Structure formats: C-alpha cells, structure tokens
mmCIF file of C-alpha atoms in Angstrom:
data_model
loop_
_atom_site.group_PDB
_atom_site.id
_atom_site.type_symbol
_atom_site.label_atom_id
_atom_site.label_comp_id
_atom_site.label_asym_id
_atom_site.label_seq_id
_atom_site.Cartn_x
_atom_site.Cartn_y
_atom_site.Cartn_z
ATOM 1 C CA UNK A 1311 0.000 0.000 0.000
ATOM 2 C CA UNK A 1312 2.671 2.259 1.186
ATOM 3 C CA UNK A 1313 4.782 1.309 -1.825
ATOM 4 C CA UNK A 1314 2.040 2.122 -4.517
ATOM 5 C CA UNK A 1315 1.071 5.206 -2.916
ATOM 6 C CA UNK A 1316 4.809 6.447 -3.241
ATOM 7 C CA UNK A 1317 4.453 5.744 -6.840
ATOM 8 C CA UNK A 1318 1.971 7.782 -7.408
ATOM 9 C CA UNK A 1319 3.551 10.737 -6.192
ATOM 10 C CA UNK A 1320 6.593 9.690 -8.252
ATOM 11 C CA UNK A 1321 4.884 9.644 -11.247
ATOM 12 C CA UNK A 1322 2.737 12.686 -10.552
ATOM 13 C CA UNK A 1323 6.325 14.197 -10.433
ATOM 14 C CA UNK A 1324 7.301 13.183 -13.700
ATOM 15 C CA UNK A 1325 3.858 13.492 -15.661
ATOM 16 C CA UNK A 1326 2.273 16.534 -15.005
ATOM 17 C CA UNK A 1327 -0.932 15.339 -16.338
ATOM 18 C CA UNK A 1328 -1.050 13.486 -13.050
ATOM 19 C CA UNK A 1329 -0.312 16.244 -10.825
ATOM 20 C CA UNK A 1330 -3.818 17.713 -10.324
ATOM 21 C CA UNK A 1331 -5.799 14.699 -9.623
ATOM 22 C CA UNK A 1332 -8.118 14.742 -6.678
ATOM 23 C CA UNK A 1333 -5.735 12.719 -4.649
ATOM 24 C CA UNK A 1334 -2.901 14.755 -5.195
ATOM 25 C CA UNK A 1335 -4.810 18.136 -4.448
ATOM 26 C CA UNK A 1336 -6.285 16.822 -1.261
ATOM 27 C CA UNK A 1337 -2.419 15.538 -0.246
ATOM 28 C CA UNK A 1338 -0.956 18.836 -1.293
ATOM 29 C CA UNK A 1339 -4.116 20.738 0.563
ATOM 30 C CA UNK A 1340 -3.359 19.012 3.879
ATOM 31 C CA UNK A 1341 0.208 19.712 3.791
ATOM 32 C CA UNK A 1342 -0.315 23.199 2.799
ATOM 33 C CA UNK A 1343 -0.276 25.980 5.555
ATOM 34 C CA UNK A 1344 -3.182 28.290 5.211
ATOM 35 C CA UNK A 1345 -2.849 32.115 5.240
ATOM 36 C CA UNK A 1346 -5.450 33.304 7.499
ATOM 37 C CA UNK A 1347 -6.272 36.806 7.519
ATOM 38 C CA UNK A 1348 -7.850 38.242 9.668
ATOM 39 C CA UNK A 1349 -10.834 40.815 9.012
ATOM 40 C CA UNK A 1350 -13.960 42.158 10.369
ATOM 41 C CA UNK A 1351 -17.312 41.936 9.650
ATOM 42 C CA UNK A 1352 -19.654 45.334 10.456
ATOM 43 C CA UNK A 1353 -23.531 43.449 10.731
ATOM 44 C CA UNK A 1354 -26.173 45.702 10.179
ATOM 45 C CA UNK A 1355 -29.570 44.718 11.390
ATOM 46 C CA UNK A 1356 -32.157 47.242 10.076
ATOM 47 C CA UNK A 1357 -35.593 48.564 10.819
ATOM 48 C CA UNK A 1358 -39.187 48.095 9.137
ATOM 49 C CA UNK A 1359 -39.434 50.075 5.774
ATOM 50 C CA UNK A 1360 -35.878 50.511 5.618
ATOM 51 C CA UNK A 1361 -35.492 50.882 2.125
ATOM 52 C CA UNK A 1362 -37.756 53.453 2.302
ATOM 53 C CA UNK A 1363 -36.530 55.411 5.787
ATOM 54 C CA UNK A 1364 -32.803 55.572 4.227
ATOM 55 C CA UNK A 1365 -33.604 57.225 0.922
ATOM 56 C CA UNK A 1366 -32.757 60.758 2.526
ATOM 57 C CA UNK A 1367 -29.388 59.973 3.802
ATOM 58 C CA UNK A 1368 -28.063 57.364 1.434
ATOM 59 C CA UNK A 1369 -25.928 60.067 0.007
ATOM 60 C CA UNK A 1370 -24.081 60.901 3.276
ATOM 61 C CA UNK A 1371 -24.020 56.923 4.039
ATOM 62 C CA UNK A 1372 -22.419 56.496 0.540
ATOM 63 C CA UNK A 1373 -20.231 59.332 1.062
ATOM 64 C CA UNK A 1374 -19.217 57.798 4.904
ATOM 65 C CA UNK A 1375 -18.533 54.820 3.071
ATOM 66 C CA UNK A 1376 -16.506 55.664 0.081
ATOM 67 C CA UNK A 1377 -14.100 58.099 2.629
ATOM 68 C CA UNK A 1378 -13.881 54.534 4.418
ATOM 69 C CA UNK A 1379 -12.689 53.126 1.172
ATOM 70 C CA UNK A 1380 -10.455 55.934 0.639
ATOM 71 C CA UNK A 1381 -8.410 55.848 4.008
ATOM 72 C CA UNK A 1382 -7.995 51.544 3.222
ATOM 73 C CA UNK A 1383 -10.365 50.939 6.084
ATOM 74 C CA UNK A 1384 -13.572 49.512 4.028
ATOM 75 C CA UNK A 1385 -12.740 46.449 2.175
ATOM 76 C CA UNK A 1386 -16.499 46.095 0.556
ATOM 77 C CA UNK A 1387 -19.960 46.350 1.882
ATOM 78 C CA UNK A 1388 -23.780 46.330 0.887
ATOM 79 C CA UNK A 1389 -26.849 45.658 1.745
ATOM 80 C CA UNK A 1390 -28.767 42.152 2.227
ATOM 81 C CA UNK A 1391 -31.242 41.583 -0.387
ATOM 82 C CA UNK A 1392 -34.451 39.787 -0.357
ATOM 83 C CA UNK A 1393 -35.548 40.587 2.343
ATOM 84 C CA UNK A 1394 -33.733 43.962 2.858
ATOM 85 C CA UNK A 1395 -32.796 43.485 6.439
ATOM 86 C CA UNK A 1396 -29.573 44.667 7.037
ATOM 87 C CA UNK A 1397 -25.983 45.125 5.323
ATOM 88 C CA UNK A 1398 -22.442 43.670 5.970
ATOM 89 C CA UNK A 1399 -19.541 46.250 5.574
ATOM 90 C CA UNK A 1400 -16.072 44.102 5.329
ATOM 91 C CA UNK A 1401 -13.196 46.074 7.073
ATOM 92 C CA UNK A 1402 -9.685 45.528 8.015
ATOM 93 C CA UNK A 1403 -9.620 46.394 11.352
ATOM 94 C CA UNK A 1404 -11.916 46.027 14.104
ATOM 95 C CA UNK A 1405 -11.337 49.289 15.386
ATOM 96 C CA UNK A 1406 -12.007 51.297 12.321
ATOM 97 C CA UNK A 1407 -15.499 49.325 11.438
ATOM 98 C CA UNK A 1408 -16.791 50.555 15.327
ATOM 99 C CA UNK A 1409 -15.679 53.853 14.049
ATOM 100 C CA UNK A 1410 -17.726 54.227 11.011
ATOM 101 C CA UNK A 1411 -20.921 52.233 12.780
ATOM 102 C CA UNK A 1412 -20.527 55.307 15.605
ATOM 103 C CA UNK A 1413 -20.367 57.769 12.663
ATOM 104 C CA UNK A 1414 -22.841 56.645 9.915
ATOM 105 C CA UNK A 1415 -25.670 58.586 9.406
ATOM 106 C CA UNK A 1416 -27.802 55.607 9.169
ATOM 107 C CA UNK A 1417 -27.085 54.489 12.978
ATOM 108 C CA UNK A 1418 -27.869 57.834 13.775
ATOM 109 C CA UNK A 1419 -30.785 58.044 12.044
ATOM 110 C CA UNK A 1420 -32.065 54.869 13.524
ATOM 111 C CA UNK A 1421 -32.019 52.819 9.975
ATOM 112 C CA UNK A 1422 -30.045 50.533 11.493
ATOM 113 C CA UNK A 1423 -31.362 48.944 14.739
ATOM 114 C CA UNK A 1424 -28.724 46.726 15.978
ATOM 115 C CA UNK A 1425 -24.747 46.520 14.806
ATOM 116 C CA UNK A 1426 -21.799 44.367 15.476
ATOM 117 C CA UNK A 1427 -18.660 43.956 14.567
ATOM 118 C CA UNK A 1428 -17.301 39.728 14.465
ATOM 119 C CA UNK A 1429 -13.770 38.914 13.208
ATOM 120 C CA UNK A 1430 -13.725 36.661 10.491
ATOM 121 C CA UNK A 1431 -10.796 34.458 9.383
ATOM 122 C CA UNK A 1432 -10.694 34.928 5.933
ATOM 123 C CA UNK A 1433 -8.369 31.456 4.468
ATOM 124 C CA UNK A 1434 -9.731 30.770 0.728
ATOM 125 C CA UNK A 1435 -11.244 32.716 -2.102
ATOM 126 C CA UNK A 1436 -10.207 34.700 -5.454
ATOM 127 C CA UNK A 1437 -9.750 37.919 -3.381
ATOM 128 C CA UNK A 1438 -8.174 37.019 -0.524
ATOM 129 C CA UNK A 1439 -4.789 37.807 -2.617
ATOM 130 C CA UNK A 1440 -6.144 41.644 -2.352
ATOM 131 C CA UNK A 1441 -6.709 41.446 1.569
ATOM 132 C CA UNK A 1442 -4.288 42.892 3.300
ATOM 133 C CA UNK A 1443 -1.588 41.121 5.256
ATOM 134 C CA UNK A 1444 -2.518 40.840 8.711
ATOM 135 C CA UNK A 1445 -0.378 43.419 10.891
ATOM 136 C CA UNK A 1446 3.066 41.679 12.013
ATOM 137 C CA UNK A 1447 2.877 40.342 16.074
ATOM 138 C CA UNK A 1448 4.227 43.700 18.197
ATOM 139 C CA UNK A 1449 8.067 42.604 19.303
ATOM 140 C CA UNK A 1450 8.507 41.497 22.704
ATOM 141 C CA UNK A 1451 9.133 44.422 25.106
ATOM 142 C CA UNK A 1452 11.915 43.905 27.655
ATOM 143 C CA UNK A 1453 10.629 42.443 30.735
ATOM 144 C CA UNK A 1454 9.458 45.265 33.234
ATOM 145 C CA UNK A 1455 11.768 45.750 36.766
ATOM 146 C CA UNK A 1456 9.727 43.918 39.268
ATOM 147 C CA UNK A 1457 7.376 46.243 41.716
ATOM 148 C CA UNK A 1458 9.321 48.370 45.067
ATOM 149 C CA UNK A 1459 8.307 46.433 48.086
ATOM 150 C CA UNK A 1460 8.191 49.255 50.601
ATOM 151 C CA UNK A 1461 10.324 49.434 53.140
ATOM 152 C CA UNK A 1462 10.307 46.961 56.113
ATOM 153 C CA UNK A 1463 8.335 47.900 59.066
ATOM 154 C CA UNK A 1464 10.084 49.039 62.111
ATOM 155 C CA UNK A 1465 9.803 46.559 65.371
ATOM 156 C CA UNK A 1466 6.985 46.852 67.602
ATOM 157 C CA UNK A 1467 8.133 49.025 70.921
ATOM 158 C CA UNK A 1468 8.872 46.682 73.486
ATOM 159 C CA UNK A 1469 6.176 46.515 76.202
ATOM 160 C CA UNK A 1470 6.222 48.862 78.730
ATOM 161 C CA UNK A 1471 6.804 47.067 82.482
#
C-alpha cells in the first residue's frame, strides 16, 4: 500500500498530467499551511421600511462609506437583499469598522437597529490575494523591573513594664 502510494507521487512528479488529480490536491491541501487573515465583519440589522426610511441619507451613508474606502479601512460592503434586512460592511480592522458604525448617518438616524462587529478568518477565495496582510505580532518588550516592596516595618516598641 505504502509502496504504490509512493508511486503515485513519483509519477505525478514526472507526468504533469497526473499532478492535479483529486488525490494529489487533497495531499498537497493538507500539507499546505493556510494564510489566514484576519478581518472584520460590520452586521447591520435594520428597521421596518428601511429601504424606504434611508432614501434621505443614502448620500451621506455612501459618502461615509466611500471616505472609508479611501483611508484603506472599508474592504467592501452592501446591503442584504431579499428581504432587505440589514448590510455587511467588510473592514480591516476592528477598530475602524466601530468607528464608522458610531459615525454613519444611518445608525444615527435609527435605519439601522442593531450593529456588530465579528472577526472573520478569511483562508480561501479569489480575493483574498487583495486582503491585506494581517499586521506583524508587536516585538517582545523587555521584561518590566519587578514592583518596590516598601520598606520593612520598624519593630513593635517593646512593652512597657
């Protein structure tokens, strides 16, 4: 078993046509490491009639959103469809999507009822090559002194006679 199984990844070596058969992908899959990057979801949930509440600020929404875009924060975003119930905004950094949720004119406005932001592990898909790389682990700060113990207490007075 061992023996035949070795073949085939000999001869996948030497005949390409055998190089991308479902075997060989799954082998090459498991030994692959995956490139996770990290992202994060902004979930809208809206309110009743909200296609027809957000009509009057849509253009300061759009414009929130395409400044987003502009700085690198806002990856992609839109609204659910079918029932029109809420949006997902794709961001890079956590911190950035609770910024524009605290500035959009549609949280304001009370479009959107209820928001979170989830981080999502991004690891396969045509445009994960365009997500940017995950920022690089902070460097290990030198170990802190340890705390001043205060002084020792001075000895109890001796009792008095």
């Amino acid at each position: 078993m061992l023996r035949n199984a070795h073949r085939a990844i000999s001869n996948a070596a030497r005949r390409p046509e055998l190089r991308r058969t479902p075997q060989v992908l799954a082998r090459r899959a498991f030994c692959a490491p995956v490139a996770v990057r990290p992202l994060h979801l902004l979930l809208y949930h809206y309110t009743e009639d909200a296609d027809v509440k957000r009509e009057p600020h849509r253009a300061r929404h759009l414009a929130a959103a395409r400044a987003a875009e502009a700085r690198g924060d806002l990856l992609l975003g839109g609204a659910l469809s079918q029932p029109l119930d809420g949006a997902v905004l794709v961001f890079a950094d956590g911190a950035a999507a609770e910024e524009f949720a605290a500035g959009d004119p549609y949280v304001a406005e009370g479009i959107v009822e209820t928001w979170t932001v989830r981080e999502w592990s991004a690891v396969a898909g045509s445009l994960l090559q365009h997500v940017p790389p995950p920022p690089p682990f902070p460097s290990p700060s030198p170990p802190s002194p340890p705390p001043l113990l205060p002084p020792p207490l001075a000895p109890p007075p001796p009792p008095s006679p």
